[in-house]
XYZ file of C-alpha atoms in Angstrom:
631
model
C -8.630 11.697 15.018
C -11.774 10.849 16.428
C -12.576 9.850 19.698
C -14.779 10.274 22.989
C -17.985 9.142 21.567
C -18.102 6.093 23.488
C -17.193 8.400 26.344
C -14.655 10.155 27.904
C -10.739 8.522 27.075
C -8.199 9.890 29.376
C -5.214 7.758 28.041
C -3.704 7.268 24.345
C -6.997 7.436 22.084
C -4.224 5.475 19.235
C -5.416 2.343 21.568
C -8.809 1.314 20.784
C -10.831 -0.421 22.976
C -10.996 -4.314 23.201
C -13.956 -5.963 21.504
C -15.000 -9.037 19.940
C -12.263 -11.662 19.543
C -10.176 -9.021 21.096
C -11.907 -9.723 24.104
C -9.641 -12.235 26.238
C -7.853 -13.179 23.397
C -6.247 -16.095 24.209
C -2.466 -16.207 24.272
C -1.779 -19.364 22.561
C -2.860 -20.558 18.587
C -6.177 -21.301 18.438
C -6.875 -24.534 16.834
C -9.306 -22.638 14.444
C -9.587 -18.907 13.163
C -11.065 -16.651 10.117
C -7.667 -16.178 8.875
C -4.234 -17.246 9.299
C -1.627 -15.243 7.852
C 1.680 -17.252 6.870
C 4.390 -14.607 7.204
C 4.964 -10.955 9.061
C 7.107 -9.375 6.174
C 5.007 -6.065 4.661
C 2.151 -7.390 2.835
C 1.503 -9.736 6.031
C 1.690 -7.684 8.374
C -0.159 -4.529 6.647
C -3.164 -7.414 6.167
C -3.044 -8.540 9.620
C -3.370 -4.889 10.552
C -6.096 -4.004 8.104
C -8.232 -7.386 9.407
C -7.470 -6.152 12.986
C -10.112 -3.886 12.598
C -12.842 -6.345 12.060
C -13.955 -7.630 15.476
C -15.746 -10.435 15.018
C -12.963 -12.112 12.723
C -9.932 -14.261 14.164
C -7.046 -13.292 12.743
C -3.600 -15.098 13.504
C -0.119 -14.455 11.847
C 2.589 -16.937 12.097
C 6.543 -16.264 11.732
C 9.236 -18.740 12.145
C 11.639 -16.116 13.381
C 11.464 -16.262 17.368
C 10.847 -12.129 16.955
C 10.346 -9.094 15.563
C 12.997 -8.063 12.530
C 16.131 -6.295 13.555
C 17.131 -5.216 10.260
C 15.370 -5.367 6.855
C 16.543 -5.325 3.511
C 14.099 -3.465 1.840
C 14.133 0.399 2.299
C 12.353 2.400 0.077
C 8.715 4.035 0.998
C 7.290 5.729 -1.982
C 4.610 8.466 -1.557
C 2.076 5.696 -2.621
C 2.502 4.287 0.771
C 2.737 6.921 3.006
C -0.734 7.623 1.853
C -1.263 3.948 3.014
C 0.701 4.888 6.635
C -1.776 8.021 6.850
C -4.716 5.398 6.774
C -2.698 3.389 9.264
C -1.862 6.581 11.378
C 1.772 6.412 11.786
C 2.406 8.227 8.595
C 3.859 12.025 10.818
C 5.478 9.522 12.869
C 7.703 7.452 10.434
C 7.921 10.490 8.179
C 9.849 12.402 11.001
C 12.444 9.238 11.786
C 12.991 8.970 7.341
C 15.510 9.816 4.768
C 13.054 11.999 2.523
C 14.170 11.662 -1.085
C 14.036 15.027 -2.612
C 15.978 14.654 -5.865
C 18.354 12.623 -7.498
C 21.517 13.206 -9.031
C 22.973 11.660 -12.281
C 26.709 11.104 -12.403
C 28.559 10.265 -15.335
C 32.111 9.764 -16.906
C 33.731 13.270 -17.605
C 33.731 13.740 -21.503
C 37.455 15.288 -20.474
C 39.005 12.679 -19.020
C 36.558 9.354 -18.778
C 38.564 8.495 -15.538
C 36.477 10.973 -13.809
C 32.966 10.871 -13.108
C 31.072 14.775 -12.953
C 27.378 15.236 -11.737
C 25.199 15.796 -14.887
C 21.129 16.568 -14.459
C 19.768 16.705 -10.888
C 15.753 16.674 -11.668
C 13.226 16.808 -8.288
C 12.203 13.712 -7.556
C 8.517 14.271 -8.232
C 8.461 17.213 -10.758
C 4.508 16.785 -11.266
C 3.391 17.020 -7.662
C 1.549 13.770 -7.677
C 1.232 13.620 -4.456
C 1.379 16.037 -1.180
C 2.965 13.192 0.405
C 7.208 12.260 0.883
C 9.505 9.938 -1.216
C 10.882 8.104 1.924
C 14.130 6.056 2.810
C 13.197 4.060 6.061
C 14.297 0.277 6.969
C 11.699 -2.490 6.897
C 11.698 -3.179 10.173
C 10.631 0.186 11.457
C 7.689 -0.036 9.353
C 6.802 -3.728 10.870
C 6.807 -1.913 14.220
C 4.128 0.352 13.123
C 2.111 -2.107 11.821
C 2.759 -3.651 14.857
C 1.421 -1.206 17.149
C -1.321 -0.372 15.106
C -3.394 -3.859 15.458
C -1.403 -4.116 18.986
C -3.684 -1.484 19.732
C -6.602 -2.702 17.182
C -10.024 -3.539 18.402
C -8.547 -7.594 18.455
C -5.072 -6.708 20.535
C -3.703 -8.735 17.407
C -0.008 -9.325 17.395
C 1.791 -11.881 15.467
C 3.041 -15.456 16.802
C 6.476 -15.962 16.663
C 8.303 -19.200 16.185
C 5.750 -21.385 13.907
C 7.002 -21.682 10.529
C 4.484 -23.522 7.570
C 4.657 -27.224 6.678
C 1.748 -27.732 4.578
C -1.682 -27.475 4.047
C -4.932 -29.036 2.881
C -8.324 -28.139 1.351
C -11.646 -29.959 2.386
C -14.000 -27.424 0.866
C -16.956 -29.373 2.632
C -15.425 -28.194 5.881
C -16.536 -25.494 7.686
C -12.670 -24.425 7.910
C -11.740 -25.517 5.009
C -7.889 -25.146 4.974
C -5.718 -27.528 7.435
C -2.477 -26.133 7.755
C 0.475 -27.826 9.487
C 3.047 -25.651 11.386
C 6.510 -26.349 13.100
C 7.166 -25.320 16.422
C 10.581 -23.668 15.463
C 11.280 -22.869 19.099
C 12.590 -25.740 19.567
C 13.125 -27.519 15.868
C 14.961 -30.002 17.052
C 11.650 -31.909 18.529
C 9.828 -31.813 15.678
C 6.934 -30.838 17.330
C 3.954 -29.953 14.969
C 0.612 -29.014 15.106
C -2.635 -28.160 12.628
C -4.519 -24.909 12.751
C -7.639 -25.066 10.680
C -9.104 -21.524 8.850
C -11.272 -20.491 6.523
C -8.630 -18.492 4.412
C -4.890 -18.887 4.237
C -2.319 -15.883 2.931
C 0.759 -16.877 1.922
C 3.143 -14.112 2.647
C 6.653 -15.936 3.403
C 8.915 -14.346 0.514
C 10.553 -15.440 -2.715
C 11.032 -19.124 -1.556
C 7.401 -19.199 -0.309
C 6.040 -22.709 0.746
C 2.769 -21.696 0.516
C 3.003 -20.985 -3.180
C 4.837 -24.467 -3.685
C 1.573 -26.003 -1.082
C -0.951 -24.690 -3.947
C 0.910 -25.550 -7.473
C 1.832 -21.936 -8.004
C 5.460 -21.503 -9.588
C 6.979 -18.322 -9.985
C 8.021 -18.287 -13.946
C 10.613 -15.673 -15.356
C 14.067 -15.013 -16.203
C 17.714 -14.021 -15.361
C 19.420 -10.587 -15.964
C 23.067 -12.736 -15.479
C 23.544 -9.174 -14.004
C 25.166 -8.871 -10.846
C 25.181 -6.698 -7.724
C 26.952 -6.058 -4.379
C 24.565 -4.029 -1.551
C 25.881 -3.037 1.589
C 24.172 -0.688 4.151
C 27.384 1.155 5.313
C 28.876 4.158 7.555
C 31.727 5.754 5.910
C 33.845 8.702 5.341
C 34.310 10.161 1.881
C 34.709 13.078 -0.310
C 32.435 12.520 -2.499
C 30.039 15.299 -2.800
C 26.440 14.039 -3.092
C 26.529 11.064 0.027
C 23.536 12.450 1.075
C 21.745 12.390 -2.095
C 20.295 9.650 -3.816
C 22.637 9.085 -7.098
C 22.802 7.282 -10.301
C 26.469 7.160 -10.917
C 27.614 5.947 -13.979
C 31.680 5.429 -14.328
C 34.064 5.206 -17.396
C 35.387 2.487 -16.101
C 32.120 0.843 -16.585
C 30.588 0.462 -13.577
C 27.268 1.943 -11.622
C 26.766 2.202 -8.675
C 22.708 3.453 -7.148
C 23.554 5.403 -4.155
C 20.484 5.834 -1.234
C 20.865 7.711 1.935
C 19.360 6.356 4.664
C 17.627 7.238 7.871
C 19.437 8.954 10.635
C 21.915 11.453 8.424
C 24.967 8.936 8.409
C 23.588 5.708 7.101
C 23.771 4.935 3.152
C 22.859 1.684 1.065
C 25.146 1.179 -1.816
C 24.213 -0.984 -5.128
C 27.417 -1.720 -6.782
C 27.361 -3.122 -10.323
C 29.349 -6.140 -10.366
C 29.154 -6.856 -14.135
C 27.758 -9.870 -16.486
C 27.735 -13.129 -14.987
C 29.042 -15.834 -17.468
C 27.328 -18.978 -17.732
C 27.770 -20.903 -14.491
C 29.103 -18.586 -13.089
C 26.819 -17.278 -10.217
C 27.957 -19.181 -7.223
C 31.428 -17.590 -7.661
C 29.824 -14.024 -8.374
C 27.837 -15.045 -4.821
C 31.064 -15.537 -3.350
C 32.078 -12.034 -3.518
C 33.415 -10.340 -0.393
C 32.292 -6.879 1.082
C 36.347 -5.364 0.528
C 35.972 -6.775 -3.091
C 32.286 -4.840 -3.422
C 34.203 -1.550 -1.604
C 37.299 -1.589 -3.549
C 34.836 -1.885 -7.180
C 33.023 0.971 -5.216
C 36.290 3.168 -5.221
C 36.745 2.023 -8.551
C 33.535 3.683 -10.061
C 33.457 6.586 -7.903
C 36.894 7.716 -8.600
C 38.350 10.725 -8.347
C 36.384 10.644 -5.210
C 37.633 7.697 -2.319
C 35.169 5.836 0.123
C 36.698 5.074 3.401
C 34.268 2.466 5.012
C 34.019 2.536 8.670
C 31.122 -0.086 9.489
C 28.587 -2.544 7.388
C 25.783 -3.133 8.757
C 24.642 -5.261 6.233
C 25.771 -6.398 2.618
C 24.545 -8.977 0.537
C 25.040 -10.355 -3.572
C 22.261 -10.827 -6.002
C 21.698 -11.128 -10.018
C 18.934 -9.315 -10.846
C 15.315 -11.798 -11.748
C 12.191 -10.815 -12.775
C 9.608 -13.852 -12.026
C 5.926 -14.097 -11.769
C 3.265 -16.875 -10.681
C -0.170 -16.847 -12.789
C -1.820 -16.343 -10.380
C -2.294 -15.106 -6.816
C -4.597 -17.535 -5.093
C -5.126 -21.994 -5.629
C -7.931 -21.738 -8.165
C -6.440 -23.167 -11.544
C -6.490 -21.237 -14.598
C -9.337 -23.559 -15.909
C -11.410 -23.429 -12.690
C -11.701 -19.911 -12.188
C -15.145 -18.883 -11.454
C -16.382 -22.168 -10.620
C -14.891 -21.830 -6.898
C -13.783 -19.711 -4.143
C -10.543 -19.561 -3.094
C -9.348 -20.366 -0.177
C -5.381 -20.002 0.123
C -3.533 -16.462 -1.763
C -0.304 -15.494 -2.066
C 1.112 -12.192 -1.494
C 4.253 -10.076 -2.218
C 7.728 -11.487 -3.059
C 5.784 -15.101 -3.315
C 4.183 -14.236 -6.304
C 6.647 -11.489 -8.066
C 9.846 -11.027 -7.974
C 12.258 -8.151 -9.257
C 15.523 -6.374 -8.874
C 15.675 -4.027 -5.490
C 16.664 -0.876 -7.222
C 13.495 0.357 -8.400
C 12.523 0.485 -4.852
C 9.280 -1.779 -5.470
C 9.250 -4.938 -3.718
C 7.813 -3.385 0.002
C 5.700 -1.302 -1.658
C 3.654 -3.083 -4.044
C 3.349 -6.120 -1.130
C 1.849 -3.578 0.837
C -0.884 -2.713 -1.845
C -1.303 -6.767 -2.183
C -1.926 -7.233 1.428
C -4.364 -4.105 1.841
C -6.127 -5.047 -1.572
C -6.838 -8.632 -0.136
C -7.184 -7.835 3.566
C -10.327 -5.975 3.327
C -11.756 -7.908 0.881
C -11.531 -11.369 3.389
C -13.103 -8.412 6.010
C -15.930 -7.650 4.019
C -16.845 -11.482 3.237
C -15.949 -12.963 6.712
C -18.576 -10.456 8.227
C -21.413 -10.962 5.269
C -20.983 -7.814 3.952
C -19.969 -8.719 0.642
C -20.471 -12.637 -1.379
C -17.692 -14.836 -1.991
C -17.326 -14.108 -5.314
C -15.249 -10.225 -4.356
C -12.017 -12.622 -3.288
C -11.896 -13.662 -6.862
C -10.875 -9.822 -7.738
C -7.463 -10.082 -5.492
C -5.683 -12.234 -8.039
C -7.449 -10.703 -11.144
C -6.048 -6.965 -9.599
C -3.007 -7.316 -8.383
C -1.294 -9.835 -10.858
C -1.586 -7.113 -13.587
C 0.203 -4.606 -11.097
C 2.920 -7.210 -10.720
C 3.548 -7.585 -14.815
C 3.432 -3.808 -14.922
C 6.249 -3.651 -12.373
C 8.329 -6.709 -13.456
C 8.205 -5.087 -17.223
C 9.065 -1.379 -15.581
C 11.845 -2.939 -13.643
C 13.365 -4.859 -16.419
C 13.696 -1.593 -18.149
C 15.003 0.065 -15.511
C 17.943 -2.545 -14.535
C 18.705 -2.957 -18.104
C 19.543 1.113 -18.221
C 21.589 0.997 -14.620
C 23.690 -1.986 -16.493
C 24.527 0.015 -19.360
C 27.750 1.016 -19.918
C 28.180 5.054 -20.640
C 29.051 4.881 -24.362
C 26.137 2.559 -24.608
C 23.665 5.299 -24.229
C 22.360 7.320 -27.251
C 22.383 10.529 -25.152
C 23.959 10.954 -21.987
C 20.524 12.733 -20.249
C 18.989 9.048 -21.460
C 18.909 7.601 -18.274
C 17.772 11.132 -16.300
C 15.020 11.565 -18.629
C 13.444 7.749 -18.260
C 13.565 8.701 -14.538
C 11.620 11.907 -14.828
C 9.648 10.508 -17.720
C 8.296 7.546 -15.520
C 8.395 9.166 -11.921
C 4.577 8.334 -11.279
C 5.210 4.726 -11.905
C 7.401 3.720 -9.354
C 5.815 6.096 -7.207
C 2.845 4.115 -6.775
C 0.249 6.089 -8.650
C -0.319 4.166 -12.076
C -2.023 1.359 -10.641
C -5.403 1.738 -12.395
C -7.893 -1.265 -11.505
C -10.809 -2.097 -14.437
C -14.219 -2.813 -14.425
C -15.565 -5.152 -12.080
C -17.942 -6.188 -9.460
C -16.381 -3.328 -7.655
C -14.748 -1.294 -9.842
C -17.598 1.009 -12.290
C -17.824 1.855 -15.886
C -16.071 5.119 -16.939
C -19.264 6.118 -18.384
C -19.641 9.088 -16.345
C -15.892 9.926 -15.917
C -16.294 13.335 -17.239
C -18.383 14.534 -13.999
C -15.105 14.404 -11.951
C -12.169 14.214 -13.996
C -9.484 14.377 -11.666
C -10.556 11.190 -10.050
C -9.959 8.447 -12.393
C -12.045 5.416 -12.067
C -9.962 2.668 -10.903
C -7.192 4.428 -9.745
C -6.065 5.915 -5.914
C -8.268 8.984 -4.741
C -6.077 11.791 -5.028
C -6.640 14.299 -2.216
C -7.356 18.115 -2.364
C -7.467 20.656 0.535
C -11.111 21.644 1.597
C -12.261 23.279 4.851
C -14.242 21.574 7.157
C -17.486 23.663 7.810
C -17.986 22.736 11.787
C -14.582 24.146 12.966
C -12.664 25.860 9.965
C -10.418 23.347 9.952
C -8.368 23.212 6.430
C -8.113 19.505 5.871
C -7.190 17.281 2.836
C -10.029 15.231 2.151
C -8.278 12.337 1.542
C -6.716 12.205 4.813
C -10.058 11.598 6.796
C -10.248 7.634 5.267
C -8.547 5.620 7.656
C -8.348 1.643 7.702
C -11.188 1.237 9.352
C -12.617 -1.124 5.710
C -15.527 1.080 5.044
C -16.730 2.197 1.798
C -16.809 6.518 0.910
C -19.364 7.865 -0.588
C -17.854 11.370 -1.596
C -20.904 13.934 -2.087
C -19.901 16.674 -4.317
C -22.607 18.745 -4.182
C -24.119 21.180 -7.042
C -24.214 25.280 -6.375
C -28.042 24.891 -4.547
C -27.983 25.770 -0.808
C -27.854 22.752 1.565
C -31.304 22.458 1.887
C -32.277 22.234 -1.849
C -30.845 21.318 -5.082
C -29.799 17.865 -6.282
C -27.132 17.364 -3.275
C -29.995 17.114 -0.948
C -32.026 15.107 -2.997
C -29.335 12.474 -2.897
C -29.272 12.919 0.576
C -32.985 12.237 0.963
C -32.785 9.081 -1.091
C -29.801 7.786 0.589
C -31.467 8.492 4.447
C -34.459 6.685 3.159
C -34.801 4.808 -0.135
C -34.734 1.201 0.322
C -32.317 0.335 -2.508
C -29.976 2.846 -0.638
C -26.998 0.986 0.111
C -27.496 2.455 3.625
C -29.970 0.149 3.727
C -27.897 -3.354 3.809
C -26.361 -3.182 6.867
C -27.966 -5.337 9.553
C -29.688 -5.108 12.569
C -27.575 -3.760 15.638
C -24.918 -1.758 13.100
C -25.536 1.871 11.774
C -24.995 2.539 8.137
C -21.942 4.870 9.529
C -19.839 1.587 10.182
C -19.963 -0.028 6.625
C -20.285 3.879 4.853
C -18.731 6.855 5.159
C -20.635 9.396 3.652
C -19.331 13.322 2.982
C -20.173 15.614 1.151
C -18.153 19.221 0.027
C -20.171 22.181 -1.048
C -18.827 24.719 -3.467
C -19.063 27.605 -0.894
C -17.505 28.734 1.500
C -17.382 27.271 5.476
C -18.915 30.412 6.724
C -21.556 30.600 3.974
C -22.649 26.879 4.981
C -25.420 26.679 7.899
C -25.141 23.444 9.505
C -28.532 23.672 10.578
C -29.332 23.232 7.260
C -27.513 20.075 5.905
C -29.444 17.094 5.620
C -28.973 14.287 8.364
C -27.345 11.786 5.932
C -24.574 13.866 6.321
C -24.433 14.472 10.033
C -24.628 10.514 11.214
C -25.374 9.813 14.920
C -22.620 7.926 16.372
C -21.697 5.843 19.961
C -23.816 4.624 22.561
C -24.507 8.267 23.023
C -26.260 9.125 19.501
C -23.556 11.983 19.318
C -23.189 13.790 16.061
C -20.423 13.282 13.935
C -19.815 16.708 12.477
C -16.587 15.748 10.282
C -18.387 14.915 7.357
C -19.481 18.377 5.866
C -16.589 19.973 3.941
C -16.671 23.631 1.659
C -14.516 25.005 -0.455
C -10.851 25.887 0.433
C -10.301 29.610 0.333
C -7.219 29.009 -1.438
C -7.972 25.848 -3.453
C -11.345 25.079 -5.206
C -11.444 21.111 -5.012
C -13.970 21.439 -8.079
C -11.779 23.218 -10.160
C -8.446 21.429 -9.250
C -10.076 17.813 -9.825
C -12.131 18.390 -12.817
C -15.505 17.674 -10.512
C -18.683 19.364 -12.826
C -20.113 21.922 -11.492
C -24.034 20.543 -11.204
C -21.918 18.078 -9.053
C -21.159 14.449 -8.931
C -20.884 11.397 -6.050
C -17.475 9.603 -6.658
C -17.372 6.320 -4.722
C -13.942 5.138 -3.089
C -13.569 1.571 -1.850
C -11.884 0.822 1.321
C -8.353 0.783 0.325
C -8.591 3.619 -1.640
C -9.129 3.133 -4.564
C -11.547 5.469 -7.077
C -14.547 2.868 -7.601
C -17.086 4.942 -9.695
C -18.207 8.572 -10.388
C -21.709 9.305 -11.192
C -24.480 12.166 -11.521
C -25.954 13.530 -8.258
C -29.247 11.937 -9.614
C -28.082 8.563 -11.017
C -29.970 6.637 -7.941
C -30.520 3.642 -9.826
C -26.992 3.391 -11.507
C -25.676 3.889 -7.806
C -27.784 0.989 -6.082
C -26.915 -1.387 -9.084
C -23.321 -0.704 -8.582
C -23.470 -1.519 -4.484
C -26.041 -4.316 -5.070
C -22.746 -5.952 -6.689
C -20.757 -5.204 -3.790
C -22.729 -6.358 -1.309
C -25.005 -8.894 -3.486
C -28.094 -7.618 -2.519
C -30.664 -8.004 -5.137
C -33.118 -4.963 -5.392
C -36.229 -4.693 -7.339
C -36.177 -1.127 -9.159
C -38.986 0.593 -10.682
């Protein structure tokens, strides 16, 4: 954490200081703003924080509810997004208050006496180390109050505004806010009191039943399992062995039931399989009461007896897989010959069954995806045309997930003699592990996403997918520190340095240095008058030595930026070699070096050759569309 350069901060340095629209904001909806954000579930809220950075952009997010959510159904925080939290900085915090998922245990009906169930295979729940980062179990809610804080305490004091819930909208695109949106003052409902906020841009992020979708012709297409299941968020006392471990429990009776602790060491969320639902028959599957899902709880976990004490919360669902095509109001057969102005985000454009652990965590990656993108455009750093890449990038994600999910449910509703093996349903869950974890997501070529052409130079960063962090030390204090863990949500760009075996001063490395401190088609070179390259870029680079055989003296300025009203030096951008771990070696980075570009949500944009100048202004003269003459 960085802080002090504007001076000395005696108080929490998590609380930024007030500027632009943060300034006075005014208590009350503005009739216009930059943004408005229709929703505070995850992907709403985690945009609202990401835009909260931007100063000069109005942000507002409406909720019908009259206040924060006391209890949320979604639970499950895969390691994907406390990589997120980290860029958020609450990722310590709500690690330290979470179930952490460690492994899982596979029940199944005792080949003795199919009355039984016995605990088969019990792999670790990430047996490839994917990630440095937890497997977490922590309610919704708690992760709304982080996101919360965090623009609470933003540069624009954001925070949402409770009790307005969407009517409708409409799109003048000769406007200069282009998107009239109507909104009912749900405080009092009864008055049918309304009023219109205009914006430039418009996220939909109000659920399955969103009326923002329905507002821009978007339907959410798809299918039925006719599979149902009872949840319940219960305390209990029981003999069964493994309460405190997540379990796939498969009975001879022919139930399943997916068993999740939860936070606080007492807590655990039951899915109970409540069988096929015939035709016509889901209102009285609906219907079901919490003792009929306990007592078919019993029922499957038998020998073992459940003696529920309190339900916090319970609920029935069939499982349905739906998805819109596409994320945002520009038709199929108009795409490219406008901008959009309205998106959708989350459970309004995909939907899925809840035991995969998805839903919350793939919303988030919507919301951050599309957040920074309207941050970058609103503030001229990038044209129009980026916003076009939300729906293109994320609606593949969603088909990914619906047709992982599908196959998932489909094995938790088989019965046991169903299965070719027994170890059949273990194995898909090892097998697959980085899916639902978060990590497949790989984004293609684009405007902003490179050509593999050069994907040899670092390996271990695939183009298009999430930067995968490695431990280097930082050469101005000896700090060991995980490179990746330095990006925060603050919506710049990275420009990671990977320097060749020269000494600072020489070599390739520094030539790249010299051309990005001065060349004009640097990208350093966009930003305007009255902001430093620093805000837009952040530029690092790691040297293959050692901390104490790198003189800082040495290493060119590029890489020590001046920052604050003070000009101080920012000396956490030069990085070495671990003592323990060679970042080079573990992520496949050449050896005569290579610069591997990360955009601001974290994604792996390009990797090129320390000397590919050219190639790299080409790729940011797409980002920021800047045209540059090259000789």
């Amino acid at each position: 954490m960085q802080f002090h350069h504007h001076g000395y901060v005696s108080g929490d340095p998590r609380v930024l200081p007030a500027e632009g629209v943060g300034v006075d904001r005014p208590e009350d909806l503005p009739d216009e703003v930059d943004v408005l954000i229709v929703g505070s579930g995850p992907a709403g809220m985690i945009a609202a924080a990401q835009l909260s950075r931007f100063p000069s952009i109005t942000t507002r997010i409406v909720e019908r509810r009259p206040g924060r959510l006391a209890i949320g159904q979604a639970d499950g925080i895969q390691a994907r997004s406390v990589e997120t939290f980290d860029a958020f900085g609450f990722a310590e915090r709500i690690t330290a208050e979470a179930y952490r998922i460690t492994e899982m245990a596979f029940w199944q009906p005792d080949a003795e006496d199919p009355g039984r169930i016995v605990r088969g295979a019990r792999p670790l729940d990430d047996t490839t180390g994917v990630s440095e980062y937890p497997h977490l179990i922590v309610n919704q809610a708690r992760v709304l109050d982080y996101f919360a804080e965090y623009m609470a305490n933003a540069p624009t004091r954001m925070r949402p505004d409770y009790g307005w819930a969407f009517q409708g909208l409409e799109i003048d695109d000769a406007a200069e806010y282009p998107v009239a949106v109507t909104l009912l003052d749900t405080s009092d409902e009864s008055s049918g009191a309304t009023r219109t906020v205009r914006a430039k841009y418009v996220i939909g992020a109000d659920g399955a039943r969103s009326a923002v979708r329905q507002a821009i012709g978007c339907t959410l297409a798809g299918d039925q399992a006719n599979h149902a299941w009872g949840v319940m968020d219960a305390l209990a006392v029981t003999d069964f062995p493994d309460i405190r471990t997540k379990c796939a429990i498969q009975s001879g009776s022919g139930g399943s039931i997916l068993l999740i602790p939860r936070e606080g060491g007492h807590l655990f969320r039951m899915y109970v399989d409540l069988g096929e639902v015939p035709s016509g028959g889901s209102e009285a599957v609906r219907s079901t009461s919490i003792e009929q899902i306990i007592d078919h709880a019993n029922t499957i976990l038998s020998p073992y007896r459940l003696d529920v004490k309190h339900v916090a919360w319970h609920s029935v669902y069939e499982v349905g897989h739906r998805l819109t095509d596409r994320f945002d109001d520009v038709p199929i057969d108009e795409l490219g010959t406008r901008t959009p102005r309205v998106f959708i985000t989350g459970d309004a454009c995909h939907t899925h069954s809840a035991k995969a652990g998805q839903g919350m965590n793939v919303s988030m990656q919507d919301g951050f995806n599309l957040a920074w993108k309207l941050g970058h455009v609103l503030e001229g750093r990038s044209p129009e045309s980026l916003l076009a890449t939300y729906s293109a990038e994320r609606q593949v994600v969603a088909r990914e997930l619906i047709d992982f999910d599908r196959e998932w449910s489909s094995l938790m509703a088989k019965r046991p003699e169903e299965f070719d093996d027994p170890s059949e349903l273990a194995d898909f869950y090892v097998r697959t592990a980085e899916f639902p974890a978060g990590f497949m997501t790989e984004y293609t070529p684009s405007a902003i996403v490179g050509e593999a052409t050069h994907q040899h130079l670092a390996s271990g960063f695939p183009i298009g997918k999430r930067f995968k962090s490695s431990l280097t030390s930082r050469v101005a204090d000896a700090n060991h520190i995980h490179l990746g863990h330095h990006a925060t949500a603050d919506g710049r760009w990275r420009i990671y340095v990977f320097a060749d075996d020269a000494s600072p001063a020489s070599g390739r490395s520094a030539a790249l240095a010299a051309w990005l401190q001065d060349a004009p088609e640097s990208p350093l070179r966009v930003v305007p008058d009255g902001v430093r390259a620093d805000d837009w870029f952040d530029v690092k680079i790691v040297y293959q030595q050692r901390h104490t055989d790198i003189d800082l003296g040495t290493v060119p300025p590029v890489f020590l930026p001046r920052v604050g009203p003070f000009d101080l030096v920012d000396y956490e951008k030069v990085y070495a070699r671990h003592p323990d771990v060679d970042i080079f070696a573990e992520r496949g980075v050449d050896r005569a070096g290579a610069v591997v570009v990360v955009r601001p949500d974290q994604y792996v944009a390009h990797v090129l050759p320390l000397t590919a100048t050219a190639e790299l202004a080409v790729f940011f003269d797409g980002v920021t569309g800047r045209q540059t003459t090259l000789s």
